Short mmCIF file of C-alpha atoms in Angstrom, two decimals:
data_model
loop_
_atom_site.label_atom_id
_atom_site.label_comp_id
_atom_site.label_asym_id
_atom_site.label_seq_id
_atom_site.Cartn_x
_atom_site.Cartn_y
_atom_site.Cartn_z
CA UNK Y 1 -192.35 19.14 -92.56
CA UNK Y 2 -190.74 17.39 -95.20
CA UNK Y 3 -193.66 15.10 -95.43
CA UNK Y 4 -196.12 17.84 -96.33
CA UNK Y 5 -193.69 18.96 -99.01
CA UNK Y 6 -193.05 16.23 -100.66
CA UNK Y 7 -195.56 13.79 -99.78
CA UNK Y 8 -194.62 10.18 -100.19
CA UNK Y 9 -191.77 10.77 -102.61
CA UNK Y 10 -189.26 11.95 -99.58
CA UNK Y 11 -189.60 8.75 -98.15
CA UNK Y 12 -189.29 6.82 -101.48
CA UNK Y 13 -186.39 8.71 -102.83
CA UNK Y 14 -184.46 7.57 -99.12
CA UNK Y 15 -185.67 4.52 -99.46
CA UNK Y 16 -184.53 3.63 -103.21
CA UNK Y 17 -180.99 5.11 -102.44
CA UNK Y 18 -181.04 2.16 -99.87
CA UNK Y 19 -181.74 -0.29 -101.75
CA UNK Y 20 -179.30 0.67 -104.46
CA UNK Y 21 -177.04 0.44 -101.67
CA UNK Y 22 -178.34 -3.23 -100.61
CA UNK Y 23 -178.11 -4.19 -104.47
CA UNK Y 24 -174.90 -3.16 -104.84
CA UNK Y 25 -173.60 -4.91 -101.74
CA UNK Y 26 -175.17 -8.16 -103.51
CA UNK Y 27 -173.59 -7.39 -106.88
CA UNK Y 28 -170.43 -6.82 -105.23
CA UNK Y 29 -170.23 -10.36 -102.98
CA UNK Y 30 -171.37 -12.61 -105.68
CA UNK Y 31 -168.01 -14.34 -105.62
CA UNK Y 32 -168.08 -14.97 -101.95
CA UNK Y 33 -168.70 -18.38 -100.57
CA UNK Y 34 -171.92 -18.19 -98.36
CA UNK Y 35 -173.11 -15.01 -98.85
CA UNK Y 36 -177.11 -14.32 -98.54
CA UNK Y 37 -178.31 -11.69 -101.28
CA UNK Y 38 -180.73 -9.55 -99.45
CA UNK Y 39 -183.03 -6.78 -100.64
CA UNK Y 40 -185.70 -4.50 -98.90
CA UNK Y 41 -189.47 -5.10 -99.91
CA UNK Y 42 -189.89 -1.44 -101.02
CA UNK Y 43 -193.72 -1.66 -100.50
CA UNK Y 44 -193.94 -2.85 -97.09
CA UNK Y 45 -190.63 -0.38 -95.83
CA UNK Y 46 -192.23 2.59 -97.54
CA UNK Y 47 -195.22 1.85 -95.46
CA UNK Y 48 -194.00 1.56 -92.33
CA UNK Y 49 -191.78 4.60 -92.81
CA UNK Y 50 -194.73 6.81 -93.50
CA UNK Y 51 -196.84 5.19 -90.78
CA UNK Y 52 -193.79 6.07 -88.80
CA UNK Y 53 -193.61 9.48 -90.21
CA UNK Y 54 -197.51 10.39 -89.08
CA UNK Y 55 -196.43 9.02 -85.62
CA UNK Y 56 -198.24 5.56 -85.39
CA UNK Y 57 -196.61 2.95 -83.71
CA UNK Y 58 -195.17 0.65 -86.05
CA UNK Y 59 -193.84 -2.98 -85.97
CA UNK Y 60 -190.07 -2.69 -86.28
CA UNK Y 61 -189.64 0.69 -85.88
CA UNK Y 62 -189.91 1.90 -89.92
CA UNK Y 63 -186.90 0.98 -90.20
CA UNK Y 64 -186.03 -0.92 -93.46
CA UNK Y 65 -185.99 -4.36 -92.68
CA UNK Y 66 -183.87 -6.86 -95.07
CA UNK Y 67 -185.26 -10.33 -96.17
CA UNK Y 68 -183.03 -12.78 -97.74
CA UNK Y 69 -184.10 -13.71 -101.37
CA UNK Y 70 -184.97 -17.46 -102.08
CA UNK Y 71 -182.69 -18.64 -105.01
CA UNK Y 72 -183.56 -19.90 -108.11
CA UNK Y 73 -181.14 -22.64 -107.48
CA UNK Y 74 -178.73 -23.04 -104.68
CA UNK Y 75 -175.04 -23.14 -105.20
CA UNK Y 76 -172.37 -25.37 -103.96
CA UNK Y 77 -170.81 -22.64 -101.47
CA UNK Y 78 -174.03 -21.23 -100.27
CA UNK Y 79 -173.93 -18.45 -102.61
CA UNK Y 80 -177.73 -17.02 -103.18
CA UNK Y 81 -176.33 -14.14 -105.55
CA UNK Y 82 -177.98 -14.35 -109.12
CA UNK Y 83 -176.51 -11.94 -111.08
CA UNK Y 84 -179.08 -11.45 -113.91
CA UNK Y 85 -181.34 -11.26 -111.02
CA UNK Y 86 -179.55 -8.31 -109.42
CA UNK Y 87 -178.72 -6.61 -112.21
CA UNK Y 88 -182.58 -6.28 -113.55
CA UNK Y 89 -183.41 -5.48 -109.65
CA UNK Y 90 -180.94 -3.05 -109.58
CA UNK Y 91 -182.08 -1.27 -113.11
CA UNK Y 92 -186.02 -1.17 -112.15
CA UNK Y 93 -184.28 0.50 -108.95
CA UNK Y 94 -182.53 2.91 -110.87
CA UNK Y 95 -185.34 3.83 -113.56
CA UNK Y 96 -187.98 4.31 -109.86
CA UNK Y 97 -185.35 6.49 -108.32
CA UNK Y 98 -185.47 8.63 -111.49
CA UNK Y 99 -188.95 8.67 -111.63
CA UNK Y 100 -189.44 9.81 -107.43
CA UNK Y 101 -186.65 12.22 -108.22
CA UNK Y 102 -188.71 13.89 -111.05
CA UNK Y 103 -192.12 14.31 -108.78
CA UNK Y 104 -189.52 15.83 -106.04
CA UNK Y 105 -188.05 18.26 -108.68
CA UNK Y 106 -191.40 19.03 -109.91
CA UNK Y 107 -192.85 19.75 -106.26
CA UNK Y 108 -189.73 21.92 -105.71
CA UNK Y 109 -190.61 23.71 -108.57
CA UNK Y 110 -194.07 24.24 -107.82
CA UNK Y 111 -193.11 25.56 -104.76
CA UNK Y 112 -190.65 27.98 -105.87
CA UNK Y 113 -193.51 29.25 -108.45
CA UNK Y 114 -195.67 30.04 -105.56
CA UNK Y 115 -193.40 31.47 -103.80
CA UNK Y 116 -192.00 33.79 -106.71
CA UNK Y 117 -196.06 34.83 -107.41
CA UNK Y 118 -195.46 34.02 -111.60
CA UNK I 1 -159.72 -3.42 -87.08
CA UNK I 2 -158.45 0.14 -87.94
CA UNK I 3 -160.83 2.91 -87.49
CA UNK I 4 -162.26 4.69 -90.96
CA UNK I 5 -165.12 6.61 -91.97
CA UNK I 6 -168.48 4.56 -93.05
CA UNK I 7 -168.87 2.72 -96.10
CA UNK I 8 -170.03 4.05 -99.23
CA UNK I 9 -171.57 2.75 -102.94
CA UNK I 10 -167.97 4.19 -103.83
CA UNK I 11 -166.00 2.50 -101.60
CA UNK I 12 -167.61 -0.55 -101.64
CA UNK I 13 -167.31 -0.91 -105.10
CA UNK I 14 -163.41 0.09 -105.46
CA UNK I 15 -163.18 -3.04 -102.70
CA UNK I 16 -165.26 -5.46 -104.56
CA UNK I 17 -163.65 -4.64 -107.60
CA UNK I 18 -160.01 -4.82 -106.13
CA UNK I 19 -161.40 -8.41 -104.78
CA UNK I 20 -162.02 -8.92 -108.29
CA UNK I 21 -158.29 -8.35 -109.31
CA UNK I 22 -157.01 -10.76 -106.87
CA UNK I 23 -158.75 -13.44 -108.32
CA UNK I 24 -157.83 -12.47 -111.70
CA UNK I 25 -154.30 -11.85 -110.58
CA UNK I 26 -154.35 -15.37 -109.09
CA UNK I 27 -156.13 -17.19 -111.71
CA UNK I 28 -153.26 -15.07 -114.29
CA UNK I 29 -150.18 -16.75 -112.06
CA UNK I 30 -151.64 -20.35 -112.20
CA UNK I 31 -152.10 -19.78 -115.91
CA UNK I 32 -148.29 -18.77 -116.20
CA UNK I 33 -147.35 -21.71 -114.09
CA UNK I 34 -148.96 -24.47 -116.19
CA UNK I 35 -146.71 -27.05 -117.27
CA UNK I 36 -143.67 -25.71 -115.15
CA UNK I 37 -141.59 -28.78 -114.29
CA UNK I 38 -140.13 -29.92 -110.55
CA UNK I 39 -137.67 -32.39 -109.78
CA UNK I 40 -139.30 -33.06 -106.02
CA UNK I 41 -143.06 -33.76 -105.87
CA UNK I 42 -142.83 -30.60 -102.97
CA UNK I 43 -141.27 -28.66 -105.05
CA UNK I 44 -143.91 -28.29 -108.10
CA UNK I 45 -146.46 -25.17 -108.07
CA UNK I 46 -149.49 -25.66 -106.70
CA UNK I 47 -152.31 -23.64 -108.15
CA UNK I 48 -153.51 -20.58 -105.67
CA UNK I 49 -157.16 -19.62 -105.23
CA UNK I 50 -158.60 -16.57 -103.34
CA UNK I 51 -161.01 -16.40 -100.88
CA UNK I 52 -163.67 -13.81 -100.55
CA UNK I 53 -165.13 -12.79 -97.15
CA UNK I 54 -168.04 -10.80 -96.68
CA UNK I 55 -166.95 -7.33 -94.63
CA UNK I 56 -170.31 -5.52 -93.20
CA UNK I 57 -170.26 -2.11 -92.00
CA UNK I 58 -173.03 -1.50 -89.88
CA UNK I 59 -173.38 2.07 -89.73
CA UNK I 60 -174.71 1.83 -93.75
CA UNK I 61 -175.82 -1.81 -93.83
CA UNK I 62 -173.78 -2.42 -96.91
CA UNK I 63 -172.01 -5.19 -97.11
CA UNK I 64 -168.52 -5.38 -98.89
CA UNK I 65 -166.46 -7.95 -99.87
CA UNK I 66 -162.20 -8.23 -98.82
CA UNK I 67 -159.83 -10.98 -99.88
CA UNK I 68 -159.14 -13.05 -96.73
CA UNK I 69 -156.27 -14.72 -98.02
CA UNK I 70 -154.72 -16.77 -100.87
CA UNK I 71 -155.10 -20.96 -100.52
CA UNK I 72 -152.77 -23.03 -102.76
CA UNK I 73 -154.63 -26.32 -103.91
CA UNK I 74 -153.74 -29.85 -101.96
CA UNK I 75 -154.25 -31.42 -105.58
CA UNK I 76 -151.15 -33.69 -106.44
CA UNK I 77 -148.61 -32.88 -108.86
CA UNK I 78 -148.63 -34.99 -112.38
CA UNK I 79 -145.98 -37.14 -112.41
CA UNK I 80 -144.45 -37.65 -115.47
CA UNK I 81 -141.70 -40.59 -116.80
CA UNK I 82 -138.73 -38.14 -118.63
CA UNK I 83 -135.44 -40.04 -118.47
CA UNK I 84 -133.83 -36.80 -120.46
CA UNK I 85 -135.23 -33.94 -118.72
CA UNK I 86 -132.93 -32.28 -117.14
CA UNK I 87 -134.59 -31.66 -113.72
CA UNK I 88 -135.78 -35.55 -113.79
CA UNK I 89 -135.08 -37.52 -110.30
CA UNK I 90 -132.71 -40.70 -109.23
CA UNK I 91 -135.97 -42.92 -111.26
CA UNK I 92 -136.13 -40.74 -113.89
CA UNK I 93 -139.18 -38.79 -113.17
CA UNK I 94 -140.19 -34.87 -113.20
CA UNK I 95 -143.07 -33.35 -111.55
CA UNK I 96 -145.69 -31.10 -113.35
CA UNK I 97 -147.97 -28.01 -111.79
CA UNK I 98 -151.55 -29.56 -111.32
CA UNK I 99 -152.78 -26.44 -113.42
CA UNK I 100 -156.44 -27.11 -114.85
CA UNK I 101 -156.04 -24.65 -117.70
CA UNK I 102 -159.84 -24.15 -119.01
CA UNK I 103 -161.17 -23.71 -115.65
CA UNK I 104 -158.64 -20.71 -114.78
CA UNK I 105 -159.89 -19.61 -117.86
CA UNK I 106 -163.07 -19.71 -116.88
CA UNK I 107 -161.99 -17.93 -113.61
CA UNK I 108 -160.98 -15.35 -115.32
CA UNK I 109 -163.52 -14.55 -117.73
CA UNK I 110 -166.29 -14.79 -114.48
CA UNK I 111 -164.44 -12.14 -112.44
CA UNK I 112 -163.90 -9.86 -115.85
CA UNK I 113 -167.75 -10.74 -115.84
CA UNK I 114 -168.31 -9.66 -112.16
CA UNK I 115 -165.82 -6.45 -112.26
CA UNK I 116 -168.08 -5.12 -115.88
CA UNK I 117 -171.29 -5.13 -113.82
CA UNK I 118 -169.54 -3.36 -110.70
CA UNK I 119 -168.48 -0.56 -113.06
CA UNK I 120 -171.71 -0.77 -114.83
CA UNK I 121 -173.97 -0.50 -111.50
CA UNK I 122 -170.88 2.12 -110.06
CA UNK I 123 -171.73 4.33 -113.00
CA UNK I 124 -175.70 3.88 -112.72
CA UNK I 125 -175.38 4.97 -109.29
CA UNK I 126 -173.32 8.11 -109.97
CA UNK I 127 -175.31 9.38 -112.83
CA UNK I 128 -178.01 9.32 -110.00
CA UNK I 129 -176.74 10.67 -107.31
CA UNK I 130 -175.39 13.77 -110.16
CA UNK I 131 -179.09 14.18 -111.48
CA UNK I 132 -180.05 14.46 -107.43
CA UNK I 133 -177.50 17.24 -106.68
CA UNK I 134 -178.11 18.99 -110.01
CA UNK I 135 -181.75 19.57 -109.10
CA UNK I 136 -182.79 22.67 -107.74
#
């Protein structure tokens, strides 16, 4: 149901919270000897969640699956956290979750039009 | 482990940043311990460091970070030759903290660095998730 209302962006605005989440976990450990910065690869997770989503059978399940990112250059402690890195990850991530939350909003007020017969 | 409700951006950042203020805190006390003077070799300060450990909470798949404990340095204390200090030893000699000044500096200017971007991305996040509730 929630598919035919809002299309893709339902899936992309759950998605995007996610990886603000996974983002923030990396921000947040970048002092701690070998920790792995992960992220999601929004493309291929938004896929598989809508494939999921229109009931086909899906390698992993649609769930969001994490991949570790390759560093730019290792660290003594095992540390793969680049900050600069995360921080312009986690702004693009920010300024997408604005833009799916504006195509929601303006669904929900198309709706609401329709249903109010302006 | 004590049982608590799942893990959120919130209070994964006030951990992280409360990680931060350990090592601050720490880096701070080796700072006001440099150049404090022993009379026994066992007796000088050793600098403390603290270690981070990554704390993942399944039911979000965030992972936070705690403070597993403090570890004092095995570096040796400088001995110095100071016939008329006070707190000098049968030969004469006193016993200085092994405190590298410019790299607790350092320490402490990188987790400043690190706590600014958790409020930073803390605040991105809640200006967010405000916009999402404010939409009708």
């Amino acid at each position: 149901m929630s598919e035919r209302l809002f299309g893709i962006h339902g899936a992309a605005l759950t998605l995007r919270s996610e990886r603000m989440g996974v983002i923030a976990s990396n921000i947040a450990n970048a002092a701690t000897p070998g920790y792995k910065a992960r992220d999601i690869d929004f493309n291929a997770a938004l896929d598989a969640r809508l494939g999921n989503a229109r009931g086909r059978a899906v390698i992993g399940g649609g769930e969001a699956r994490l991949l570790y990112r390759q560093p730019t250059m290792p660290s003594m402690d095992g540390n793969t956290v680049e900050l600069n890195r995360e921080q312009v990850a986690f702004a693009e991530n920010a300024v997408a979750y604005s833009a799916t939350l504006s195509f929601v909003q303006g669904r929900v007020n198309t709706i609401t039009r329709a249903l109010k017969g302006e | 482990m004590p049982e608590r409700s799942p893990m959120t951006l919130f209070s994964l950042t006030t951990r992280a940043m409360s990680a931060q203020m350990v090592r601050m805190n720490a880096a701070t006390s080796n700072l006001a311990n440099a150049g404090s003077v022993s009379s026994t070799e066992e007796g000088a300060y050793r600098p403390i460091r603290a270690v981070f450990a990554v704390e993942l909470d399944k039911a979000s798949g965030l992972a936070g970070v705690t403070t597993s404990g403090l570890v004092r340095a095995e570096t040796a204390p400088t001995k110095r030759h100071d016939p008329s200090h006070p707190l000098a030893d049968a030969n004469g000699d006193v016993f200085e903290a092994p405190v590298d000044e410019t790299a607790e500096m350092v320490e402490i200017m990188d987790a400043s660095r690190q706590y600014q971007n958790l409020v930073q991305a803390l605040q991105t996040a809640k200006q967010l998730m405000l916009e999402t509730l404010r939409s009708q």
